[in-house]
mmCIF file of N, CA and C in Angstrom:
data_model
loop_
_atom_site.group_PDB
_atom_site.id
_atom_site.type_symbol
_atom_site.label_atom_id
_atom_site.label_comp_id
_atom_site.label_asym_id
_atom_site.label_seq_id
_atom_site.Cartn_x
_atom_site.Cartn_y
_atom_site.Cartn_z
ATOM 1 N N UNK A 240 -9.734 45.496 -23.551
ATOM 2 C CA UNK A 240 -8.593 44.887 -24.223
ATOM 3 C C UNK A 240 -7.416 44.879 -23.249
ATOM 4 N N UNK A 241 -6.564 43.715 -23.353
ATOM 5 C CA UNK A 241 -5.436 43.568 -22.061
ATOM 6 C C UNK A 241 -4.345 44.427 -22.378
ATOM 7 N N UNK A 242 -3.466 44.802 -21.839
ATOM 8 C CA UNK A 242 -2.188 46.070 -22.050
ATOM 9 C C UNK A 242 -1.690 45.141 -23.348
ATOM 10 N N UNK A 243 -1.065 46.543 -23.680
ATOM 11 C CA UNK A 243 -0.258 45.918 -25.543
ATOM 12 C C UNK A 243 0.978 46.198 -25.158
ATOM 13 N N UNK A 244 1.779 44.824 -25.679
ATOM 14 C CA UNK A 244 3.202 44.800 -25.504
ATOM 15 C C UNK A 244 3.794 44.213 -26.685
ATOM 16 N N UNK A 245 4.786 45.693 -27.236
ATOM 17 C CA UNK A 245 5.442 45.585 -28.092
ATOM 18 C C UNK A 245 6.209 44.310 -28.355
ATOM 19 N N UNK A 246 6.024 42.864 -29.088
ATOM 20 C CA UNK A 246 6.756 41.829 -29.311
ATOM 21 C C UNK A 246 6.083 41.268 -30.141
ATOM 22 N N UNK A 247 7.017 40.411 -30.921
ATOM 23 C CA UNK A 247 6.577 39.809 -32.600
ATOM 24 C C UNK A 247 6.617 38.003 -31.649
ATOM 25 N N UNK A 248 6.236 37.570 -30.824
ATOM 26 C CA UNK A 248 5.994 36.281 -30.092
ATOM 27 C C UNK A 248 4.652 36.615 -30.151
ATOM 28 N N UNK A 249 4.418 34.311 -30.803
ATOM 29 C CA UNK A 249 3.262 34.116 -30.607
ATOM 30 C C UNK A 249 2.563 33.732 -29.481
ATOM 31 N N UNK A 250 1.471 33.740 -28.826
ATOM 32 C CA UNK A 250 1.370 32.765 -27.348
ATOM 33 C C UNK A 250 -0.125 32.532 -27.761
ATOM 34 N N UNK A 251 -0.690 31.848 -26.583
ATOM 35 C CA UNK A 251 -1.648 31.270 -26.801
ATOM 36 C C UNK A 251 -3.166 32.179 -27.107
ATOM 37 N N UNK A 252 -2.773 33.037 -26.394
ATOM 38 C CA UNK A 252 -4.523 34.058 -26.201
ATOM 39 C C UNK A 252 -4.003 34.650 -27.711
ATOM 40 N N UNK A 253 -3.168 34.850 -28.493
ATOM 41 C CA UNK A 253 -3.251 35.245 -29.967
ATOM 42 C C UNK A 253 -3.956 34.360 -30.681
ATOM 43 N N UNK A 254 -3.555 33.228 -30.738
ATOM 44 C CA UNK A 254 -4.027 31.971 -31.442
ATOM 45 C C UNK A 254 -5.027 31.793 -31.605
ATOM 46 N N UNK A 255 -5.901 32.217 -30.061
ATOM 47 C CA UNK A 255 -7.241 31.840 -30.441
ATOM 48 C C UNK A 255 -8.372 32.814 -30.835
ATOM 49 N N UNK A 256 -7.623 34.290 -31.019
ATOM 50 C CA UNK A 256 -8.190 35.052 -31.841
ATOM 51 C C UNK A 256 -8.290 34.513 -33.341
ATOM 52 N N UNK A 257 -10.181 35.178 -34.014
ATOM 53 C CA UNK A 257 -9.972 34.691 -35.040
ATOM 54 C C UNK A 257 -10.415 35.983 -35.983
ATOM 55 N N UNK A 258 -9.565 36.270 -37.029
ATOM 56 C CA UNK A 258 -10.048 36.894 -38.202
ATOM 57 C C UNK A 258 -10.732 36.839 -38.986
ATOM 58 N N UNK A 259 -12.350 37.283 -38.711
ATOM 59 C CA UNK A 259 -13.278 36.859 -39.196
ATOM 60 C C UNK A 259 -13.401 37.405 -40.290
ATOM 61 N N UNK A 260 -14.420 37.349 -41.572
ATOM 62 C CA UNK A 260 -14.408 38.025 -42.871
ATOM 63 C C UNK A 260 -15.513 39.725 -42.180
ATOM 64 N N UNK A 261 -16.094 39.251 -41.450
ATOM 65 C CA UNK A 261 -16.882 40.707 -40.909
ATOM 66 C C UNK A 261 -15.513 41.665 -40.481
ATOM 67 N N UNK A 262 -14.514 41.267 -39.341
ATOM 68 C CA UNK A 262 -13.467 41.885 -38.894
ATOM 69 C C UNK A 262 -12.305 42.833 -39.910
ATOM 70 N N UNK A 263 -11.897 41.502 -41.203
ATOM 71 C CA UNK A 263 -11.570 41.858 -41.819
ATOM 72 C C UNK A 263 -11.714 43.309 -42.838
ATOM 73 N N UNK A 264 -13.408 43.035 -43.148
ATOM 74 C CA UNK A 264 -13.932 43.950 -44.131
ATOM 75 C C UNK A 264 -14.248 45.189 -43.204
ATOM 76 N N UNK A 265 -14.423 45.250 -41.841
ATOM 77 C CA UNK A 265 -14.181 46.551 -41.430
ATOM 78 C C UNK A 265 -13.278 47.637 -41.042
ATOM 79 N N UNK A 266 -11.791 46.583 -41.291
ATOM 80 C CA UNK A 266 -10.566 46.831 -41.617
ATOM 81 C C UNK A 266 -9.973 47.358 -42.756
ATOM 82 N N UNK A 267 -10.615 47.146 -43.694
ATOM 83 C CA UNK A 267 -10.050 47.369 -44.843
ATOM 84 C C UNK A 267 -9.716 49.270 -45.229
ATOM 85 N N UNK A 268 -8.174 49.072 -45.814
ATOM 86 C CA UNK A 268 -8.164 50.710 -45.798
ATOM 87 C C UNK A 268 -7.342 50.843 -44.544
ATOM 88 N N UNK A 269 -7.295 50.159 -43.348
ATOM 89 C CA UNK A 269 -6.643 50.627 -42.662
ATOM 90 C C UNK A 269 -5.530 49.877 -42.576
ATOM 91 N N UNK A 270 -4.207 50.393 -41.711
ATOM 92 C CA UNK A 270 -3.316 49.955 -40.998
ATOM 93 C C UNK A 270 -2.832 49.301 -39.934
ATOM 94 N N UNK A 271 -2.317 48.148 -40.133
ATOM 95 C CA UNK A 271 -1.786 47.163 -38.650
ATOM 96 C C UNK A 271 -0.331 47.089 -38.735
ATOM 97 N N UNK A 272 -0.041 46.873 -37.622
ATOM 98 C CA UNK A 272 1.308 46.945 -37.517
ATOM 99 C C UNK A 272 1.709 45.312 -37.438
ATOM 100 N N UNK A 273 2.998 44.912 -38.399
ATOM 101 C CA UNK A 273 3.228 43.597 -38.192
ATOM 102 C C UNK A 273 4.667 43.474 -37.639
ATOM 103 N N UNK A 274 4.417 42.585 -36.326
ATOM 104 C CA UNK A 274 6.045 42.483 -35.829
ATOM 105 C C UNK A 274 6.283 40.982 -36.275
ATOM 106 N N UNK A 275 7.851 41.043 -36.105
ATOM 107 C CA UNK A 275 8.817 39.794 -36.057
ATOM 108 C C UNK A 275 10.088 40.215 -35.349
ATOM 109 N N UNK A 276 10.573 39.238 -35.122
ATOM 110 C CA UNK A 276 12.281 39.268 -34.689
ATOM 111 C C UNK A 276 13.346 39.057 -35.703
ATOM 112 N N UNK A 277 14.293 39.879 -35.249
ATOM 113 C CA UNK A 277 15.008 40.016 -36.053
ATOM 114 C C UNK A 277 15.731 39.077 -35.933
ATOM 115 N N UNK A 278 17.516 38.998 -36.399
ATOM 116 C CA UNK A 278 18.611 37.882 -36.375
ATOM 117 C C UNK A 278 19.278 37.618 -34.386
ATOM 118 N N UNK A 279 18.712 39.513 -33.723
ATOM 119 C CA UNK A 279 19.027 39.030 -32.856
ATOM 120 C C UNK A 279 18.221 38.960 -31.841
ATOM 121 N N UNK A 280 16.536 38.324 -31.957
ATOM 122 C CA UNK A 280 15.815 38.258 -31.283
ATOM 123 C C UNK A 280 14.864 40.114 -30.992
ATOM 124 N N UNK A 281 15.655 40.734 -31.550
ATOM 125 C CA UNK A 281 14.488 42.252 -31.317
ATOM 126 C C UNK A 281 13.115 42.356 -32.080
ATOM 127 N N UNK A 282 12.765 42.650 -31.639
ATOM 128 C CA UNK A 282 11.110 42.713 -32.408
ATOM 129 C C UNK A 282 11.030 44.189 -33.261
ATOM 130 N N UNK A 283 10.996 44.143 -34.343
ATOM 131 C CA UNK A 283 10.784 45.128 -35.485
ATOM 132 C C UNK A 283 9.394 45.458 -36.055
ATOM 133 N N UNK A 284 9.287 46.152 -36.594
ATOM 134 C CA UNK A 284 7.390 46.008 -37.020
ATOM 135 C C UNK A 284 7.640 47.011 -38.816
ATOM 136 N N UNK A 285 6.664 46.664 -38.634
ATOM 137 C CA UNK A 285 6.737 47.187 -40.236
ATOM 138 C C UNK A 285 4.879 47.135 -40.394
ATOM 139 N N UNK A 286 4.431 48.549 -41.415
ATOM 140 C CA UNK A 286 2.716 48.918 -41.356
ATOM 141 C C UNK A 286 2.850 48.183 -42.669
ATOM 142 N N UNK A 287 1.479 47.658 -42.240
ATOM 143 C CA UNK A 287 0.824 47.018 -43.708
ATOM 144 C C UNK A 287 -0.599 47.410 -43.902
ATOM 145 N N UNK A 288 -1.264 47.528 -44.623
ATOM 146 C CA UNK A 288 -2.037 48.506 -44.671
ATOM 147 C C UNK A 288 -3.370 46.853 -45.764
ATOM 148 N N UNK A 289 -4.577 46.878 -44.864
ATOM 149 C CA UNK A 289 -5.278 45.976 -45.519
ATOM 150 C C UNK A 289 -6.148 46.300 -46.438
ATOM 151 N N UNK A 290 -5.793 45.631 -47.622
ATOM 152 C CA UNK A 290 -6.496 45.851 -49.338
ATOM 153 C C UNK A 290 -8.056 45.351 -49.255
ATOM 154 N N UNK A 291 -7.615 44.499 -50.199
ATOM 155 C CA UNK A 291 -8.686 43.725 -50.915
ATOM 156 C C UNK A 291 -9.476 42.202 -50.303
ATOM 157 N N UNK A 292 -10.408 41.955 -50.018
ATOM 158 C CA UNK A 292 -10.931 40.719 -49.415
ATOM 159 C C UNK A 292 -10.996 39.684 -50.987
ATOM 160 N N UNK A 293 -10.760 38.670 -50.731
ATOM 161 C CA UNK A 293 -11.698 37.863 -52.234
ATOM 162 C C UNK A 293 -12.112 36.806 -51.427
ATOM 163 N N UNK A 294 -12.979 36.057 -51.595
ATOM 164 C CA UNK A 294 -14.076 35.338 -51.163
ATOM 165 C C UNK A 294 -13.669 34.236 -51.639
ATOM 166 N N UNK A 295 -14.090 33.064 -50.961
ATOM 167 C CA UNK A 295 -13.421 31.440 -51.839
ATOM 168 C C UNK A 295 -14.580 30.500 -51.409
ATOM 169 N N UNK A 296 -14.995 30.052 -52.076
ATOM 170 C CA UNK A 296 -16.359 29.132 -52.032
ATOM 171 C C UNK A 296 -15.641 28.709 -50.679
ATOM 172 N N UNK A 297 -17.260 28.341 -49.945
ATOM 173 C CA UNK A 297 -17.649 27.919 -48.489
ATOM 174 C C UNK A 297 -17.795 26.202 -48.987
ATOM 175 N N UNK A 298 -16.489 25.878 -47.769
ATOM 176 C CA UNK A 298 -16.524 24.134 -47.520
ATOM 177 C C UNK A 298 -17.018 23.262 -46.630
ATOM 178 N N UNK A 299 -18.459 22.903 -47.016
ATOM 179 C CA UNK A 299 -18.937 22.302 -45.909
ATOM 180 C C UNK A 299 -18.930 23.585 -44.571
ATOM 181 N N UNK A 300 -18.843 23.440 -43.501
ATOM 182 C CA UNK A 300 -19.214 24.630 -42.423
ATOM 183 C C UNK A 300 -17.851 25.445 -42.280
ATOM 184 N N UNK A 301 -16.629 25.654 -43.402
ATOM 185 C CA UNK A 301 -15.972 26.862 -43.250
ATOM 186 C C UNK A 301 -15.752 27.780 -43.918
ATOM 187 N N UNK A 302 -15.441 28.871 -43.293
ATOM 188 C CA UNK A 302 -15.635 30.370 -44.114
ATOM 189 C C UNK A 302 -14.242 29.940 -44.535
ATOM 190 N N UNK A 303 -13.982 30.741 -45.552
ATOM 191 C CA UNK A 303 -13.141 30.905 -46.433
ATOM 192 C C UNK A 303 -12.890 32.299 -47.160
ATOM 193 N N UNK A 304 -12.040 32.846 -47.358
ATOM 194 C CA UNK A 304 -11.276 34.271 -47.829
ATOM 195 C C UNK A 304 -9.932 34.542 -48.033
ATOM 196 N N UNK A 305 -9.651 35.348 -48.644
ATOM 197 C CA UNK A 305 -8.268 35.692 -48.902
ATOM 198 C C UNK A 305 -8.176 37.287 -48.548
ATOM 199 N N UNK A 306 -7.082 37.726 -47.780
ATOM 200 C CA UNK A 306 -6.986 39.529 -47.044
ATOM 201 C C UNK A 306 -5.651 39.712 -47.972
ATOM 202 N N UNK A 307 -5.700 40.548 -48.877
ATOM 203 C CA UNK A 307 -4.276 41.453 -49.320
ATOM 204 C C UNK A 307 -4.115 42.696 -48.454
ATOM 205 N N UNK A 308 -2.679 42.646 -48.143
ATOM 206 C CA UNK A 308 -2.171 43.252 -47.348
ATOM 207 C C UNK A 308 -0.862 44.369 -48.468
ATOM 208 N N UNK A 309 -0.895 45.734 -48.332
ATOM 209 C CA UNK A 309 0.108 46.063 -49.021
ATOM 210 C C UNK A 309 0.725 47.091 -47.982
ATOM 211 N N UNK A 310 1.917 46.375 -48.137
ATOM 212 C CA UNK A 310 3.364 46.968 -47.600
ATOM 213 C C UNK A 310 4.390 47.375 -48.274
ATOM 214 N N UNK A 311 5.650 48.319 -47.828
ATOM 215 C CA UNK A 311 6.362 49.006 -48.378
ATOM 216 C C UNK A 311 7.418 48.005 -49.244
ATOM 217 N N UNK A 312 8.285 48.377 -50.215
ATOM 218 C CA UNK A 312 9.377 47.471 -50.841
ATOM 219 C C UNK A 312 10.498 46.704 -50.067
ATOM 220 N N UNK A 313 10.602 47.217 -48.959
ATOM 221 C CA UNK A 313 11.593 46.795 -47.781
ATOM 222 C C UNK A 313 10.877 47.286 -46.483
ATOM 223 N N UNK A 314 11.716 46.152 -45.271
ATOM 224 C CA UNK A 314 11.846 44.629 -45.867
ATOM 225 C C UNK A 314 10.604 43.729 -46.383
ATOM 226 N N UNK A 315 11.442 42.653 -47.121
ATOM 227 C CA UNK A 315 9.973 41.977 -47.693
ATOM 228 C C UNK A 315 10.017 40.496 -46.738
ATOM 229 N N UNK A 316 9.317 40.685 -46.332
ATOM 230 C CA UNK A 316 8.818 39.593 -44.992
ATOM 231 C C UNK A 316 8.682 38.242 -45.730
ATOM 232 N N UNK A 317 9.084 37.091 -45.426
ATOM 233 C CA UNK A 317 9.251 35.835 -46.025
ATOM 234 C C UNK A 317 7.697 34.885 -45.535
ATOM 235 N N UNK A 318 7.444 34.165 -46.104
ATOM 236 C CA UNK A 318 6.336 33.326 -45.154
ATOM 237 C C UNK A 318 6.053 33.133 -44.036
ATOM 238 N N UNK A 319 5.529 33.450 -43.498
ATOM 239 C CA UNK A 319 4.665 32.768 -42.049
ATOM 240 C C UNK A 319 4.054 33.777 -41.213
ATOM 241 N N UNK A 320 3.989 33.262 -40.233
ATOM 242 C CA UNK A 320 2.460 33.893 -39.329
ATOM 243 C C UNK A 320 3.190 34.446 -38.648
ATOM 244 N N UNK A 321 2.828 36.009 -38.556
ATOM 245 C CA UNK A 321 3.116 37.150 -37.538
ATOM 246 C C UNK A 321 1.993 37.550 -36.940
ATOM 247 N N UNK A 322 2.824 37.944 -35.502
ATOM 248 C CA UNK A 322 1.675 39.308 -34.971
ATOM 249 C C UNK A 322 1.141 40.732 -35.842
ATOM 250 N N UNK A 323 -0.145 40.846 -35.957
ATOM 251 C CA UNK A 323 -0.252 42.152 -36.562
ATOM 252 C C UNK A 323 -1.468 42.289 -35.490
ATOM 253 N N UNK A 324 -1.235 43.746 -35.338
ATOM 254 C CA UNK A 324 -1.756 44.556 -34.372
ATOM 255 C C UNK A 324 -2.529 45.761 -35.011
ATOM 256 N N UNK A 325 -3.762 45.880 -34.185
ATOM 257 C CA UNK A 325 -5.223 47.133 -35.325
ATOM 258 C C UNK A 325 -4.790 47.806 -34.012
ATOM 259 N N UNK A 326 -4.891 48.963 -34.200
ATOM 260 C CA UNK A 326 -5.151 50.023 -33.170
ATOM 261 C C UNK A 326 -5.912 50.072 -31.522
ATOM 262 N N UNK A 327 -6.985 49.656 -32.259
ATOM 263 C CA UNK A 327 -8.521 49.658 -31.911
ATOM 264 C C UNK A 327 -8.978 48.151 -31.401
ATOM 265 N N UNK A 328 -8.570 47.322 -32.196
ATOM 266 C CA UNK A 328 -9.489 45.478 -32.077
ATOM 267 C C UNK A 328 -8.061 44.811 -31.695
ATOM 268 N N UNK A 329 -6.670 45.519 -31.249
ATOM 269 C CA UNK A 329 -5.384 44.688 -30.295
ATOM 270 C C UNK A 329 -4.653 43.881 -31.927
ATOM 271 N N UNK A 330 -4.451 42.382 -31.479
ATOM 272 C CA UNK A 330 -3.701 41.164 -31.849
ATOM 273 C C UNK A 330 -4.211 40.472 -32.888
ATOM 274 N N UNK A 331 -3.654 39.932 -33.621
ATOM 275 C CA UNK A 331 -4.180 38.637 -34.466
ATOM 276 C C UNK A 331 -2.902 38.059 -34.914
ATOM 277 N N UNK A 332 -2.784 36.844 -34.950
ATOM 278 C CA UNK A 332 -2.059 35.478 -35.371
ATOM 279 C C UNK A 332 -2.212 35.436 -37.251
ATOM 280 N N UNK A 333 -1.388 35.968 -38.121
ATOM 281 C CA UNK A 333 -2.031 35.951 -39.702
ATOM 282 C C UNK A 333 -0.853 35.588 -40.181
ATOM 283 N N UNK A 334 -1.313 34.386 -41.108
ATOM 284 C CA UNK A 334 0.077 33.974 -41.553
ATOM 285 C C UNK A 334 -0.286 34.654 -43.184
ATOM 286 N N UNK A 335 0.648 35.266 -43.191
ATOM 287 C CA UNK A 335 0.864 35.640 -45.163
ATOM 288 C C UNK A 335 2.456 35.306 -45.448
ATOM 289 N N UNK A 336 1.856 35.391 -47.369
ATOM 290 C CA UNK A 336 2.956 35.063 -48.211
ATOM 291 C C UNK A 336 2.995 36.287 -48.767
ATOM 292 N N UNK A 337 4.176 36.952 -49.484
ATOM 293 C CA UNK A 337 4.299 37.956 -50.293
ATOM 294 C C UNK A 337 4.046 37.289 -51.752
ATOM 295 N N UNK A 338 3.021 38.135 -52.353
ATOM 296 C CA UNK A 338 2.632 37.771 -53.479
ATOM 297 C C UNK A 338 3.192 38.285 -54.870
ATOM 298 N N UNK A 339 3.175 39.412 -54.799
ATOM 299 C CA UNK A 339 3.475 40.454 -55.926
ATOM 300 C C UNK A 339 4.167 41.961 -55.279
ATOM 301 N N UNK A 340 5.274 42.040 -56.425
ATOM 302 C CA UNK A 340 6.061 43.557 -56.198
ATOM 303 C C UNK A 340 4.825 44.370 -56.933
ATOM 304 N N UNK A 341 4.504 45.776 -56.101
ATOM 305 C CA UNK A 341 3.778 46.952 -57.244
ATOM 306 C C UNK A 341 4.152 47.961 -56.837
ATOM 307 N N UNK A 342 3.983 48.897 -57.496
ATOM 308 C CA UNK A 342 4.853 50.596 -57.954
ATOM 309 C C UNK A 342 4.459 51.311 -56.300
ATOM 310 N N UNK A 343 3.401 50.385 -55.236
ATOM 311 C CA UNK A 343 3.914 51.064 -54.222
ATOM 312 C C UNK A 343 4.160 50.408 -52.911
ATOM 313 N N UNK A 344 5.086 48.863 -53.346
ATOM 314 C CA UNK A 344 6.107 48.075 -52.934
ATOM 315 C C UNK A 344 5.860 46.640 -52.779
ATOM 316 N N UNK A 345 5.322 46.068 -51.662
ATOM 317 C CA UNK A 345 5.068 44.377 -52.057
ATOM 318 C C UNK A 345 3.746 44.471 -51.090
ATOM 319 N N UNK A 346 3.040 43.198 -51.950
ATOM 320 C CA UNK A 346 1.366 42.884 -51.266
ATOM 321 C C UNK A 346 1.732 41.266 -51.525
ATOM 322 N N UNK A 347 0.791 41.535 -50.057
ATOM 323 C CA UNK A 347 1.141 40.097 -49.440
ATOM 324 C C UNK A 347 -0.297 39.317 -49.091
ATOM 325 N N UNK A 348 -0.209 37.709 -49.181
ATOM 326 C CA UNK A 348 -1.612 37.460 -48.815
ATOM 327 C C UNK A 348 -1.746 36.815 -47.394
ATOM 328 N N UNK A 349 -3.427 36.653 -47.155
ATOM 329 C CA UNK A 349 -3.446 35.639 -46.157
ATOM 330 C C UNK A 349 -4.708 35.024 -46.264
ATOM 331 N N UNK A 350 -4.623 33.940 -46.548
ATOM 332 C CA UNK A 350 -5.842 32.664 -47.170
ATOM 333 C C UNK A 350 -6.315 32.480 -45.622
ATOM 334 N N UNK A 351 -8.115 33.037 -45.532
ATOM 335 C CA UNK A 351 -7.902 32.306 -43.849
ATOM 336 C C UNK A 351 -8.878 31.150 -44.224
ATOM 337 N N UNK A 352 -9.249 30.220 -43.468
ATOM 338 C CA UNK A 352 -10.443 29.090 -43.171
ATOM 339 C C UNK A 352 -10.556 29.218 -42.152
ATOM 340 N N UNK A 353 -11.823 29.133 -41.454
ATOM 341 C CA UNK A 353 -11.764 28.639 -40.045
ATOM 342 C C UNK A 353 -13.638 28.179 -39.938
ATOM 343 N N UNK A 354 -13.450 27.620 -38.896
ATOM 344 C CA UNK A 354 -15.338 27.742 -38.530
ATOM 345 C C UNK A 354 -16.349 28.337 -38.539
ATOM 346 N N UNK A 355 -17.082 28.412 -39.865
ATOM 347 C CA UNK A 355 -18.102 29.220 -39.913
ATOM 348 C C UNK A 355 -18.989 29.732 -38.226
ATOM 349 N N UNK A 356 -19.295 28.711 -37.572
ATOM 350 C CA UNK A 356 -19.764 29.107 -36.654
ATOM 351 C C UNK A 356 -19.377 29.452 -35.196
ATOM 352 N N UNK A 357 -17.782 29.518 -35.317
ATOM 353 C CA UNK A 357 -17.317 30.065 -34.604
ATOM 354 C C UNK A 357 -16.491 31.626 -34.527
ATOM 355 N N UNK A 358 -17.303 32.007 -35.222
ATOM 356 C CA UNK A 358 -16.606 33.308 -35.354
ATOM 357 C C UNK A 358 -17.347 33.874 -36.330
#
């Protein structure tokens, strides 16, 4: 895995990582760290900790799934695709929405599709 550098920027070798439903489900239970920038460009991170997989009928040749992610009540991260970082497996490109407040703060989703047979 290439050196890890603390920053919530996307670039290209993220992108073309893909979050597969195998990757996912051996994730689950654990913790990634998700960065962004702040108002003045600093990169902040905040742990989100990955839930629940749900499965979404297969379209023609793509996988399909949904990853809940639950994170603390603050801050509550607005739409779009951040860096989140596993310990162990580096980077991934995951865009989530915050879905629901619960008693142990906000869970957030991320609908993936991509090529069954690429990944």
């Amino acid at each position: 895995m290439p050196p890890v550098t603390e920053t919530h920027l996307l670039d290209d070798a993220l992108w073309s990582r893909v979050l597969t439903h195998d990757i996912a489900a051996a994730l689950q239970g654990q913790v990634l760290q998700c960065y962004w920038g702040d108002e003045q460009g600093r990169t902040q991170s905040v742990p989100l900790r990955l839930g629940a997989l749900r499965e979404r009928p297969a379209h023609q040749q793509h996988q399909q799934f949904s990853v809940f992610f639950q994170g603390p009540a603050s801050p509550q991260l607005p739409q779009r695709t951040y860096r989140m970082r596993h310990a162990e497996l580096g980077d991934f490109a995951v865009f989530i929405a915050p879905v629901a407040r619960t008693s142990e703060g906000l869970e957030y989703e991320a609908c993936v599709s991509h090529d069954s047979h690429g990944g």
